[in-house]
Coordinates of C-alpha atoms in Angstrom, one line a residue:
M3 CA 21.1 -2.1 11.4
D4 CA 21.8 -1.9 7.8
H5 CA 20.8 -4.6 5.2
P6 CA 23.0 -4.2 2.3
I7 CA 21.5 -3.4 -1.1
A8 CA 22.2 -1.1 -4.0
P9 CA 23.7 2.3 -4.3
A10 CA 22.6 5.1 -6.7
G11 CA 24.3 7.3 -9.1
I12 CA 24.2 8.3 -12.8
T13 CA 27.1 10.3 -14.2
R14 CA 28.0 9.6 -17.8
R15 CA 27.0 7.6 -20.9
R16 CA 28.8 4.5 -21.5
A17 CA 29.1 2.4 -24.6
L18 CA 29.7 -1.4 -24.3
T19 CA 29.2 -4.3 -26.6
V20 CA 26.1 -6.4 -26.3
T21 CA 27.2 -9.8 -25.2
G22 CA 23.9 -11.4 -24.2
G23 CA 22.1 -11.5 -27.4
M24 CA 18.3 -12.2 -27.4
L25 CA 17.1 -15.7 -27.1
A26 CA 13.7 -16.8 -27.5
G27 CA 12.6 -13.8 -29.6
A28 CA 9.3 -15.4 -30.3
A29 CA 8.2 -14.6 -26.8
L30 CA 8.6 -11.0 -27.6
A31 CA 7.5 -10.9 -31.1
T32 CA 4.4 -8.7 -30.4
H33 CA 6.5 -6.2 -28.6
A34 CA 9.4 -5.3 -31.1
F35 CA 11.5 -2.4 -30.2
P36 CA 13.9 -0.3 -32.1
A37 CA 17.7 -0.6 -32.1
F38 CA 18.5 2.1 -29.4
A39 CA 21.2 4.6 -28.9
G40 CA 23.8 3.2 -31.1
E41 CA 25.6 -0.1 -31.9
S42 CA 27.2 -0.6 -28.5
Q43 CA 24.3 -0.1 -26.1
D44 CA 20.7 -1.1 -26.1
A45 CA 19.2 2.0 -24.4
D46 CA 19.8 5.2 -22.6
A47 CA 18.1 3.7 -19.6
I48 CA 16.7 0.4 -18.4
V49 CA 13.9 0.3 -15.8
V50 CA 13.4 -2.9 -13.9
G51 CA 9.8 -3.3 -12.7
H52 CA 6.6 -2.2 -14.7
G53 CA 4.5 -1.2 -11.7
L54 CA 3.5 2.4 -11.0
A55 CA 6.8 3.8 -10.2
G56 CA 8.4 2.0 -13.3
L57 CA 5.7 3.4 -15.5
V58 CA 6.2 6.9 -14.2
A59 CA 10.0 6.8 -14.4
T60 CA 9.8 5.3 -18.0
A61 CA 7.4 8.1 -19.0
E62 CA 9.6 10.8 -17.7
L63 CA 12.6 9.4 -19.5
A64 CA 10.8 8.9 -22.7
A65 CA 9.4 12.4 -22.6
A66 CA 12.9 13.8 -22.3
G67 CA 13.9 12.0 -25.4
R68 CA 15.7 9.1 -23.9
K69 CA 15.5 5.6 -25.3
V70 CA 14.4 3.3 -22.5
L71 CA 13.6 -0.4 -22.0
L72 CA 11.1 -1.5 -19.4
L73 CA 11.6 -5.0 -18.1
D74 CA 9.6 -7.3 -15.8
Q75 CA 9.4 -10.9 -15.1
E76 CA 5.7 -10.9 -15.4
P77 CA 3.6 -11.0 -18.6
E78 CA 1.9 -8.0 -20.1
A79 CA -1.4 -8.7 -18.2
S80 CA 0.3 -7.6 -14.9
L81 CA 1.4 -4.1 -16.3
G82 CA 0.9 -1.6 -13.5
G83 CA 1.8 -4.1 -10.8
Q84 CA 0.3 -3.7 -7.3
A85 CA -1.1 -0.2 -8.0
F86 CA -3.7 -1.7 -10.3
W87 CA -5.2 -3.6 -7.4
S88 CA -5.2 -0.7 -5.0
F89 CA -8.1 1.4 -3.7
G90 CA -6.6 4.3 -5.3
G91 CA -6.1 6.4 -2.2
L92 CA -3.9 9.5 -2.4
F93 CA -2.8 11.9 0.3
F94 CA -3.4 15.6 -0.4
V95 CA -3.0 18.6 1.7
D96 CA -5.5 21.6 1.5
S97 CA -7.2 20.1 -1.6
E98 CA -10.3 21.3 -3.4
E99 CA -12.1 18.2 -2.0
Q100 CA -11.0 18.9 1.5
R101 CA -12.3 22.4 1.4
L102 CA -15.6 21.2 -0.2
M103 CA -15.9 19.0 3.0
G104 CA -15.1 21.9 5.3
V105 CA -11.7 20.5 6.2
K106 CA -9.0 23.0 7.1
D107 CA -5.7 21.6 6.3
T108 CA -2.2 23.2 5.9
H109 CA 1.3 22.2 5.0
D110 CA 2.4 22.8 8.6
L111 CA -0.3 20.5 10.1
A112 CA 0.6 17.8 7.5
W113 CA 4.2 18.0 8.4
Q114 CA 3.5 17.9 12.1
D115 CA 1.5 14.7 11.5
W116 CA 4.1 13.1 9.3
L117 CA 6.9 13.8 11.9
G118 CA 4.7 12.5 14.7
S119 CA 4.1 9.3 12.7
A120 CA 7.4 8.7 11.3
G121 CA 9.4 9.0 14.4
F122 CA 12.7 9.4 12.6
D123 CA 15.4 8.5 15.0
R124 CA 18.3 6.9 13.1
G125 CA 20.8 9.6 12.3
V126 CA 18.7 12.3 10.7
A127 CA 21.5 14.8 10.9
D128 CA 24.2 12.3 10.0
P129 CA 24.7 11.8 6.2
A130 CA 25.5 8.2 7.0
G131 CA 22.3 7.7 9.1
Q132 CA 19.5 5.4 7.9
D133 CA 17.1 8.3 8.3
H134 CA 19.1 11.1 6.9
W135 CA 17.7 10.8 3.3
A136 CA 14.3 9.5 4.5
Y137 CA 13.9 12.8 6.3
K138 CA 14.7 14.8 3.3
W139 CA 12.3 12.7 1.1
A140 CA 9.6 13.3 3.7
E141 CA 10.1 17.0 3.5
A142 CA 10.0 16.9 -0.2
Y143 CA 7.0 14.7 -0.3
V144 CA 4.8 16.9 2.0
D145 CA 5.8 19.9 -0.1
F146 CA 4.7 17.9 -3.2
A147 CA 1.4 16.8 -1.6
S148 CA 0.8 20.4 -0.5
G149 CA 1.7 21.8 -3.8
E150 CA 1.7 20.4 -7.4
K151 CA 0.7 16.8 -6.8
R152 CA -3.1 17.3 -7.4
S153 CA -2.7 19.7 -10.2
W154 CA -0.1 17.6 -11.9
L155 CA -2.4 14.5 -11.8
A156 CA -5.6 16.5 -12.6
G157 CA -3.8 17.6 -15.7
L158 CA -3.4 14.0 -16.7
G159 CA -7.1 13.5 -16.3
V160 CA -7.2 11.9 -12.9
Q161 CA -10.3 12.8 -10.6
W162 CA -11.3 12.0 -7.2
F163 CA -14.5 11.0 -5.2
P164 CA -15.6 14.2 -3.5
I165 CA -15.8 12.7 0.1
V166 CA -12.4 12.7 1.6
G167 CA -11.6 9.7 4.0
W168 CA -10.1 9.9 7.4
A169 CA -7.5 7.1 7.6
E170 CA -5.0 6.4 10.6
R171 CA -6.6 8.8 13.1
G172 CA -3.7 8.2 15.5
G173 CA -2.9 7.6 19.1
G174 CA -4.6 10.5 20.7
L175 CA -2.1 13.4 20.9
A176 CA -1.8 16.3 18.5
D177 CA 2.0 15.8 18.0
G178 CA 1.8 12.0 17.8
H179 CA 0.8 9.5 15.1
G180 CA -2.2 10.0 12.8
N181 CA -3.9 12.4 10.5
S182 CA -5.3 15.3 12.5
V183 CA -7.8 15.8 9.5
P184 CA -9.2 13.7 6.7
R185 CA -6.6 13.4 3.8
F186 CA -7.5 10.1 2.1
H187 CA -8.6 11.0 -1.5
V188 CA -10.2 7.9 -3.3
T189 CA -9.5 8.2 -7.1
W190 CA -12.5 8.0 -9.3
G191 CA -11.7 4.6 -11.0
T192 CA -9.5 3.5 -8.0
G193 CA -5.9 2.0 -8.7
P194 CA -6.5 1.4 -12.5
A195 CA -7.3 5.1 -13.0
V196 CA -4.0 6.0 -11.3
V197 CA -2.0 3.7 -13.6
E198 CA -3.9 4.6 -16.7
P199 CA -2.3 7.9 -17.7
F200 CA 1.2 6.7 -17.3
E201 CA 0.5 3.4 -19.1
K202 CA -0.8 5.4 -21.9
K203 CA 2.3 7.7 -21.9
V204 CA 4.5 4.6 -22.0
R205 CA 2.5 2.8 -24.8
A206 CA 2.7 6.0 -26.8
A207 CA 6.5 6.1 -26.4
V208 CA 6.8 2.4 -27.5
A209 CA 4.7 3.2 -30.5
A210 CA 6.9 6.2 -31.4
G211 CA 10.1 4.1 -31.0
K212 CA 11.3 5.9 -27.8
A213 CA 10.6 2.9 -25.4
G214 CA 10.4 -0.9 -25.5
F215 CA 8.8 -3.5 -23.3
R216 CA 10.7 -6.6 -22.2
F217 CA 8.0 -8.8 -20.7
R218 CA 9.1 -12.0 -19.1
H219 CA 12.6 -10.8 -18.5
R220 CA 13.7 -11.7 -15.0
V221 CA 16.8 -9.6 -14.0
D222 CA 19.2 -11.9 -12.0
G223 CA 22.1 -9.4 -11.9
I224 CA 23.0 -5.8 -12.4
V225 CA 26.1 -5.5 -14.5
T226 CA 28.9 -3.1 -13.3
T227 CA 32.1 -2.1 -15.1
G228 CA 34.8 -0.2 -13.3
G229 CA 32.4 0.5 -10.4
A230 CA 29.7 1.9 -12.6
V231 CA 26.4 0.3 -13.8
T232 CA 26.4 -0.7 -17.4
G233 CA 23.3 -2.9 -17.7
V234 CA 21.5 -5.9 -16.5
R235 CA 21.5 -9.6 -17.2
G236 CA 19.1 -12.4 -16.5
A237 CA 16.7 -15.0 -17.7
V238 CA 14.0 -15.0 -20.3
L239 CA 10.9 -16.8 -19.0
E240 CA 8.6 -18.8 -21.2
P241 CA 5.6 -17.0 -22.5
S242 CA 2.7 -17.0 -20.1
T243 CA -1.0 -16.3 -20.5
A244 CA -1.6 -16.0 -16.8
A245 CA -4.3 -13.5 -15.8
R246 CA -3.3 -10.4 -13.9
G247 CA -2.3 -11.2 -10.4
K248 CA -2.1 -15.0 -11.0
P249 CA 1.2 -16.7 -10.6
S250 CA 3.1 -17.2 -13.8
S251 CA 5.5 -19.8 -14.9
R252 CA 9.2 -19.5 -13.8
T253 CA 10.4 -21.9 -16.7
V254 CA 13.6 -20.3 -18.3
I255 CA 13.9 -20.5 -22.0
G256 CA 16.9 -18.3 -22.5
E257 CA 19.3 -15.7 -21.2
F258 CA 19.8 -12.0 -21.9
E259 CA 22.1 -9.2 -21.2
L260 CA 21.2 -5.6 -22.0
R261 CA 23.4 -2.5 -21.8
A262 CA 22.6 1.0 -20.7
P263 CA 24.4 3.7 -18.8
V264 CA 21.4 3.9 -16.3
V265 CA 19.4 1.3 -14.5
V266 CA 16.3 2.3 -12.5
V267 CA 15.1 -0.3 -10.1
T268 CA 11.4 -0.2 -9.4
S269 CA 10.7 -3.8 -8.5
G270 CA 8.4 -3.3 -5.4
G271 CA 8.6 -4.8 -1.9
I272 CA 8.6 -8.1 0.0
G273 CA 4.9 -8.6 0.9
A274 CA 4.4 -12.0 -0.8
N275 CA 7.6 -13.5 0.6
H276 CA 6.5 -14.5 4.2
D277 CA 10.1 -15.9 5.0
L278 CA 11.5 -12.5 4.2
V279 CA 8.8 -10.7 6.2
R280 CA 9.6 -12.8 9.2
Q281 CA 13.4 -12.4 8.8
N282 CA 13.0 -8.7 9.1
W283 CA 10.1 -8.6 11.6
P284 CA 11.1 -6.2 14.4
A285 CA 11.1 -7.2 18.0
R286 CA 8.9 -4.1 18.7
L287 CA 6.0 -5.8 16.9
G288 CA 6.3 -9.0 18.9
T289 CA 6.6 -12.3 17.6
P290 CA 5.9 -12.8 13.9
P291 CA 2.6 -14.5 13.3
K292 CA 2.9 -18.1 12.3
T293 CA -0.2 -17.6 10.0
M294 CA -0.5 -14.5 7.8
I295 CA -2.6 -13.9 4.6
T296 CA -1.1 -12.1 1.7
G297 CA -2.1 -8.6 0.3
V298 CA 0.0 -8.6 -2.8
P299 CA 0.5 -11.1 -5.8
A300 CA 3.2 -13.7 -5.5
H301 CA 5.7 -11.9 -7.7
V302 CA 6.1 -9.2 -5.0
D303 CA 9.1 -11.3 -3.7
G304 CA 11.8 -8.8 -2.9
R305 CA 14.3 -10.4 -5.3
M306 CA 15.7 -7.2 -6.6
L307 CA 16.7 -5.9 -3.1
A308 CA 19.5 -8.5 -2.7
I309 CA 20.4 -8.2 -6.4
T310 CA 20.8 -4.4 -6.1
E311 CA 22.6 -4.9 -2.9
R312 CA 25.2 -7.1 -4.7
A313 CA 25.7 -4.2 -7.1
G314 CA 26.9 -1.9 -4.3
G315 CA 23.6 -0.5 -2.9
R316 CA 22.7 0.0 0.7
I317 CA 19.6 -1.3 2.3
V318 CA 18.4 0.7 5.4
N319 CA 15.5 0.3 7.8
P320 CA 14.7 -3.3 6.7
D321 CA 12.7 -3.8 10.0
R322 CA 10.2 -1.1 9.1
M323 CA 7.1 -2.5 7.4
W324 CA 3.4 -2.0 7.2
H325 CA 1.1 -4.9 7.7
Y326 CA -2.7 -4.7 8.2
T327 CA -4.7 -6.1 11.1
E328 CA -8.1 -6.3 9.5
G329 CA -7.5 -9.0 6.8
L330 CA -10.1 -11.4 5.5
R331 CA -9.4 -14.6 3.6
N332 CA -10.6 -14.1 0.1
Y333 CA -13.3 -16.7 -0.7
D334 CA -12.4 -16.2 -4.6
P335 CA -8.6 -15.7 -4.4
I336 CA -6.6 -14.5 -7.3
W337 CA -3.1 -15.1 -5.8
P338 CA -1.9 -17.6 -3.3
G339 CA -3.2 -16.8 0.2
H340 CA -5.0 -13.8 -1.1
G341 CA -6.3 -11.5 1.6
I342 CA -8.5 -8.5 1.5
R343 CA -8.4 -5.7 4.0
I344 CA -11.4 -4.2 5.7
L345 CA -11.2 -0.4 5.8
P346 CA -13.2 0.1 9.0
G347 CA -15.2 2.9 10.3
P348 CA -14.9 3.7 14.1
S349 CA -17.8 1.7 15.6
S350 CA -17.0 -1.9 15.6
M351 CA -15.8 -3.3 18.9
W352 CA -12.4 -4.9 18.7
F353 CA -11.4 -7.9 20.8
D354 CA -8.4 -10.3 21.0
A355 CA -8.6 -13.9 20.3
T356 CA -9.6 -14.6 23.8
G357 CA -12.4 -12.1 23.9
K358 CA -10.7 -9.2 25.8
R359 CA -11.4 -5.8 24.4
F360 CA -8.5 -3.8 23.1
G361 CA -7.9 -0.4 24.8
T362 CA -6.8 2.9 23.0
P363 CA -5.4 3.4 20.5
D364 CA -6.4 0.0 19.3
I365 CA -9.6 1.3 17.8
P366 CA -10.7 0.6 14.1
G367 CA -9.0 3.0 11.9
Y368 CA -6.7 4.6 14.4
D369 CA -3.2 3.1 14.8
T370 CA -2.4 0.1 12.6
L371 CA 1.0 -0.9 14.0
H372 CA 0.1 -0.4 17.6
T373 CA -2.8 -2.7 17.2
L374 CA -0.6 -5.2 15.3
G375 CA 1.8 -5.2 18.3
S376 CA -1.3 -5.8 20.6
I377 CA -2.4 -8.8 18.6
T378 CA 1.0 -10.4 18.6
A379 CA 1.3 -9.8 22.4
S380 CA -2.1 -11.6 22.9
G381 CA -0.3 -14.9 21.8
Y382 CA -2.6 -15.4 18.9
D383 CA -2.4 -14.5 15.2
Y384 CA -6.0 -13.1 14.9
S385 CA -8.4 -10.9 16.6
W386 CA -12.2 -10.2 16.3
F387 CA -14.5 -7.4 15.4
V388 CA -18.0 -7.7 17.1
T389 CA -20.4 -5.4 15.2
T390 CA -23.8 -5.1 13.7
Q391 CA -25.5 -5.1 10.3
K392 CA -26.2 -1.4 10.7
I393 CA -22.4 -0.7 11.3
I394 CA -21.1 -2.9 8.4
A395 CA -23.7 -1.4 6.0
K396 CA -22.3 2.1 6.5
E397 CA -18.7 1.6 7.7
F398 CA -17.2 -1.4 6.0
A399 CA -15.3 -0.9 2.8
L400 CA -12.8 -3.4 1.3
S401 CA -9.5 -2.5 -0.1
G402 CA -8.8 -3.1 -3.8
S403 CA -10.0 -2.0 -7.1
E404 CA -11.8 -5.4 -7.7
Q405 CA -13.7 -5.1 -4.4
N406 CA -15.2 -1.7 -5.3
P407 CA -16.8 -2.2 -8.7
D408 CA -18.8 1.0 -8.4
L409 CA -15.8 3.3 -7.9
T410 CA -13.6 1.3 -10.2
N411 CA -16.0 1.3 -13.1
K412 CA -17.2 4.9 -12.4
N413 CA -20.7 3.7 -12.0
V414 CA -22.6 6.6 -10.3
W415 CA -25.9 4.7 -9.8
Q416 CA -24.1 1.7 -8.3
L417 CA -22.2 4.0 -6.1
L418 CA -25.5 5.8 -4.9
S419 CA -27.0 2.4 -4.0
R420 CA -24.7 2.4 -1.0
I421 CA -27.1 4.9 0.6
W422 CA -29.9 2.3 0.9
Q423 CA -28.2 -1.1 0.9
T424 CA -25.0 -2.8 2.1
P425 CA -22.5 -2.8 -0.7
E426 CA -22.6 -6.2 -2.7
P427 CA -19.0 -7.1 -2.1
I428 CA -19.4 -6.8 1.6
E429 CA -22.6 -9.0 1.5
K430 CA -20.7 -11.5 -0.6
F431 CA -17.9 -11.8 2.0
K432 CA -20.5 -12.0 4.8
K433 CA -22.2 -14.9 2.9
N434 CA -19.2 -16.7 1.5
G435 CA -16.2 -15.6 3.4
A436 CA -14.5 -18.0 6.1
D437 CA -14.1 -15.2 8.7
F438 CA -17.7 -14.2 9.2
V439 CA -20.2 -15.3 11.9
V440 CA -23.8 -14.0 11.7
A441 CA -26.2 -14.5 14.5
T442 CA -29.4 -13.2 16.0
T443 CA -28.4 -13.5 19.6
L444 CA -25.1 -13.0 21.4
S445 CA -25.0 -16.6 22.7
E446 CA -25.4 -17.9 19.1
L447 CA -22.6 -15.5 18.0
V448 CA -20.2 -16.7 20.7
A449 CA -20.9 -20.2 19.8
G450 CA -20.2 -19.6 16.2
M451 CA -17.0 -17.8 17.0
N452 CA -15.7 -20.7 19.0
K453 CA -16.8 -23.2 16.3
L454 CA -15.0 -21.1 13.6
T455 CA -11.6 -21.2 15.4
G456 CA -12.0 -24.6 17.2
E457 CA -10.4 -23.1 20.3
N458 CA -13.4 -22.2 22.6
L459 CA -11.6 -19.1 23.8
I460 CA -14.6 -16.8 24.0
D461 CA -16.6 -16.8 27.2
L462 CA -20.2 -15.6 26.7
A463 CA -20.5 -13.9 30.2
R464 CA -17.2 -12.0 29.8
L465 CA -17.9 -10.8 26.2
K466 CA -21.5 -9.7 27.2
A467 CA -20.3 -7.7 30.1
Q468 CA -17.8 -5.7 28.0
I469 CA -20.4 -5.0 25.3
E470 CA -23.0 -4.0 27.8
A471 CA -20.5 -1.6 29.5
R472 CA -19.8 0.1 26.2
D473 CA -23.5 0.2 25.3
R474 CA -24.3 2.1 28.6
E475 CA -22.0 4.8 27.3
M476 CA -24.3 5.6 24.4
D477 CA -27.0 7.3 26.5
N478 CA -25.3 10.7 26.7
P479 CA -23.6 12.9 24.1
Y480 CA -20.5 12.7 26.3
T481 CA -18.7 9.7 27.6
K482 CA -15.4 8.5 29.2
D483 CA -15.2 5.6 26.6
V484 CA -12.5 6.7 24.0
Q485 CA -14.0 4.7 21.2
V486 CA -17.4 6.2 21.8
M487 CA -15.7 9.8 21.9
G488 CA -14.2 8.8 18.5
I489 CA -17.6 7.8 17.0
R490 CA -19.1 11.2 18.0
N491 CA -16.0 13.0 16.7
A492 CA -16.4 11.2 13.5
L493 CA -20.1 12.1 13.1
S494 CA -19.1 15.8 13.5
Y495 CA -17.2 15.5 10.1
I496 CA -19.7 15.7 7.3
G497 CA -17.7 13.2 5.2
D498 CA -17.9 10.6 7.9
S499 CA -21.6 11.3 8.6
L500 CA -22.5 10.9 5.1
S501 CA -20.6 7.8 4.1
R502 CA -18.4 6.2 6.8
T503 CA -19.9 6.2 10.3
A504 CA -23.1 4.6 11.3
P505 CA -25.4 6.5 13.7
A506 CA -24.3 5.9 17.3
H507 CA -26.2 2.9 18.8
R508 CA -26.0 0.0 21.2
I509 CA -24.3 -3.1 19.7
L510 CA -27.0 -5.2 21.4
D511 CA -29.9 -3.2 20.0
P512 CA -31.9 -5.9 18.2
S513 CA -33.0 -3.2 15.5
A514 CA -29.5 -2.8 14.4
G515 CA -28.9 -6.6 14.0
P516 CA -28.1 -9.2 13.1
L517 CA -24.9 -9.4 15.3
I518 CA -21.8 -10.1 13.2
A519 CA -18.3 -11.3 14.4
V520 CA -15.4 -11.1 12.0
R521 CA -12.2 -12.9 12.5
L522 CA -9.4 -10.6 11.5
N523 CA -6.2 -12.0 10.1
V524 CA -2.7 -10.2 9.8
L525 CA -2.3 -9.2 6.1
T526 CA 1.1 -8.5 4.7
R527 CA 1.4 -5.5 2.6
K528 CA 4.1 -2.8 2.4
T529 CA 7.9 -2.5 2.8
L530 CA 8.7 0.8 4.5
G531 CA 12.5 0.5 4.3
G532 CA 14.6 -0.3 1.3
L533 CA 17.3 1.1 -1.0
Q534 CA 18.7 4.3 0.3
T535 CA 18.4 7.1 -2.3
D536 CA 19.2 10.6 -2.5
L537 CA 16.6 13.2 -3.8
S538 CA 17.4 12.4 -7.4
G539 CA 16.7 8.8 -6.8
R540 CA 20.4 7.7 -7.0
V541 CA 21.0 4.6 -4.9
L542 CA 23.6 5.2 -2.3
G543 CA 26.4 2.7 -1.3
A544 CA 27.8 1.9 2.0
S545 CA 30.1 4.9 1.9
G546 CA 27.1 7.3 1.3
E547 CA 28.1 8.0 -2.3
P548 CA 25.9 7.2 -5.3
V549 CA 26.6 4.1 -7.3
P550 CA 27.3 5.5 -10.8
G551 CA 24.3 4.7 -13.1
L552 CA 22.0 3.2 -10.4
Y553 CA 18.6 4.6 -9.3
A554 CA 15.6 3.3 -7.5
A555 CA 12.1 4.4 -6.9
G556 CA 8.9 3.1 -5.4
E557 CA 8.5 0.5 -2.7
V558 CA 12.0 -1.0 -3.2
A559 CA 13.4 2.3 -2.1
G560 CA 11.0 2.7 0.8
F561 CA 9.0 5.0 -1.5
G562 CA 12.0 7.3 -1.3
G563 CA 15.3 7.6 0.7
G564 CA 15.0 4.1 2.1
G565 CA 12.0 4.9 4.3
V566 CA 10.1 8.2 3.7
H567 CA 7.4 7.0 6.1
G568 CA 9.7 6.3 9.0
Y569 CA 8.0 3.8 11.3
R570 CA 4.4 4.4 10.4
S571 CA 2.3 5.6 7.4
L572 CA -0.4 8.2 7.3
E573 CA -2.1 6.2 4.5
G574 CA -2.7 7.4 0.9
T575 CA 1.0 7.8 0.7
F576 CA 2.0 4.5 -1.0
L577 CA 0.7 5.3 -4.4
G578 CA 1.9 8.8 -4.0
G579 CA 5.3 7.7 -3.0
C580 CA 5.5 5.7 -6.3
L581 CA 4.4 8.7 -8.3
F582 CA 6.8 11.0 -6.6
S583 CA 9.9 8.9 -6.4
G584 CA 9.3 7.5 -9.9
R585 CA 9.1 11.1 -11.2
Q586 CA 12.2 12.2 -9.3
A587 CA 14.3 9.3 -10.5
G588 CA 13.1 9.4 -14.2
R589 CA 13.7 13.1 -14.4
A590 CA 17.2 12.9 -12.8
A591 CA 18.1 9.9 -14.9
A592 CA 17.0 11.8 -18.1
A593 CA 19.2 14.8 -17.0
A594 CA 22.1 12.7 -16.3
T595 CA 22.0 11.0 -19.8
A596 CA 21.6 14.3 -21.7
T597 CA 24.1 14.8 -24.5

C-alpha cells in the first residue's frame, strides 16, 4: 500500500523572484552566505536536512561548483544529525579487515545475503512496483560496498577497527536472512569520524562562498511552479543554545522563502514520532508496543515525508521499519525517552516477560525483526536476558558514540583495557540503569526481576529448569541446542573469540557470576520505507515519473529507492546508505544544474 510523498526530478535551471525575504537575520549573523546564482534565485540547489546524507549531497554539489544552501530546523550543535550518535558501523565486502581476520567474502555471497534478508516481493519487475527501484538500489549498493566504498572513505581519512563484527547472523538457512560472514566494520572514532570529512568539506565550501548554512530554518512546504520544484518556504525558529541531541525551541520568529531549481530532501526518518511509528506498524510484527523507548533525538519526526508528498512525491513501503529489541532506558538521557541498544554477543539466554525461553532464530544477534514479532506475540512490551558477569564483560557493547569513549576518542589504552575489565559504560548501566538486576543466586535474581516489573510473572522453578537444561548441553563440543551451536560457531571466528564471545560456560556456574538479568525494551530506530527515488536520487511521483527538481537521499528515501533494505537489514548499512544515496543525489543534482 502506498503512502503518498514526494517525487523526484531535476531538469533545468529556473529563475524566480525572491518573495520571502529574510526575517530575523540576527539569528543567522554568524553564518552569513553570499548572494547566490543571480538576482532571481538564492542558490543552484537547496538541501533540507544537515545529517550525514545532507552533508554528503552538499559536499558533492559544492565540489561541482554549484551554489548550495543547507537548511535544518535544528541549531548548529546538531550538525551531522543521527549519524553523529551512531556506533559508526559500515558494511564492506571483501575488505582488508575481513581478509586480516581470515574472512572469505565475495560480492555473490553478499548479494545472496541481501536478497535473502530483503525479501523483495512488491513488484520488482513492475516499474510502478514499490520494490522496483529498491531492488535496483540494492544491486547498486552491494556493488558499491564490494567496490569503491572503502577506498573512497579511506581516501578521506576514515579508518576502521581491525576486528570485524558479525551482526544479524540470520535465521539458519544459507539463502535466508542474515550475514553469512562478519561484515560490520566499526569506524575508528565511531559516528563522529564518519561525519567529520563531509562536515569539513561543507565548512570549507561555506568559507569559499560556495555554500551557506541556514540553521533554525524549518521547511514547511516545497514550492512548485508549473509542476516543477522552485524552492522551499517555512519558518525561522528562534536561536537556540540547546546542546546536541537536546530538544530545541519551536518558537517561530519569522518566515522565509528560498528559490532554487533543485531541492534535495535529506531529513531522516520517523523514529522519534511514536504515533507515526504505530500508525505504520505492520500486522506481521504483531500489536505495536504500548511502551517503547527512543533511539533517536526528538527532531527525527518524519515531518518532511508528508511535506514532500504534498509536493507530488510517492511514499512506498511505509510499513517497513527497523526497531531494536535490546533497548535499555538511559539513566542519563540526552533526548526524551532516550534508549540505548545492547549489541549482544551470542551467549545470554533470552526469555519473554513470563520467563519462557525464546526458540530459534530468537537468539541474541541473529534476527532482530523475528524476535520483535515474538516479543509482541507474548503479549508484553519487554523481554529478558539472563546472563553472567563473565558474559557481559566480553559480549556486551552499547550502541552509540557516547557509549564508546575508547573508540570515539581513539584511545588505544582505554580500548585495550576491555581485555581485563568490563567496559566502564557497561558497568555504569549495571549500577545505575533501571533495567538491570544483579544477584548471587537464581532465587534472588527471580525475586529482583519480579520486583522490577511489579508483575510477578517469573516462576523460579520454571526458569531454573530451562537454564539447567541449557547448561547440560555445555559438557560436549557438540549439541542439539541451536544457541549453544551458535556460541561454538562464534568461537571458531577469531574476531569473536578475541573480543565478542565469552568462553562457553554454564550460566549457573558460580565462578562466572554474579547472575544478571536485563529487562529489554523495544527501541525505535530506523525507517526502511520512504520516498521512492530512481538511481539518480530523483523523487518519483504517483505516475512513476520524476518530479522535476526534487531529490531525496538517506533515511527519508528508505536509504535509496524507497526501501533498499526490503524487509530487513544486514546492519552496517544505514550509514552506508546515507553515504551512497547522498553521493548519488548530490552528483546527479550537480549534473542537472550544469550550465
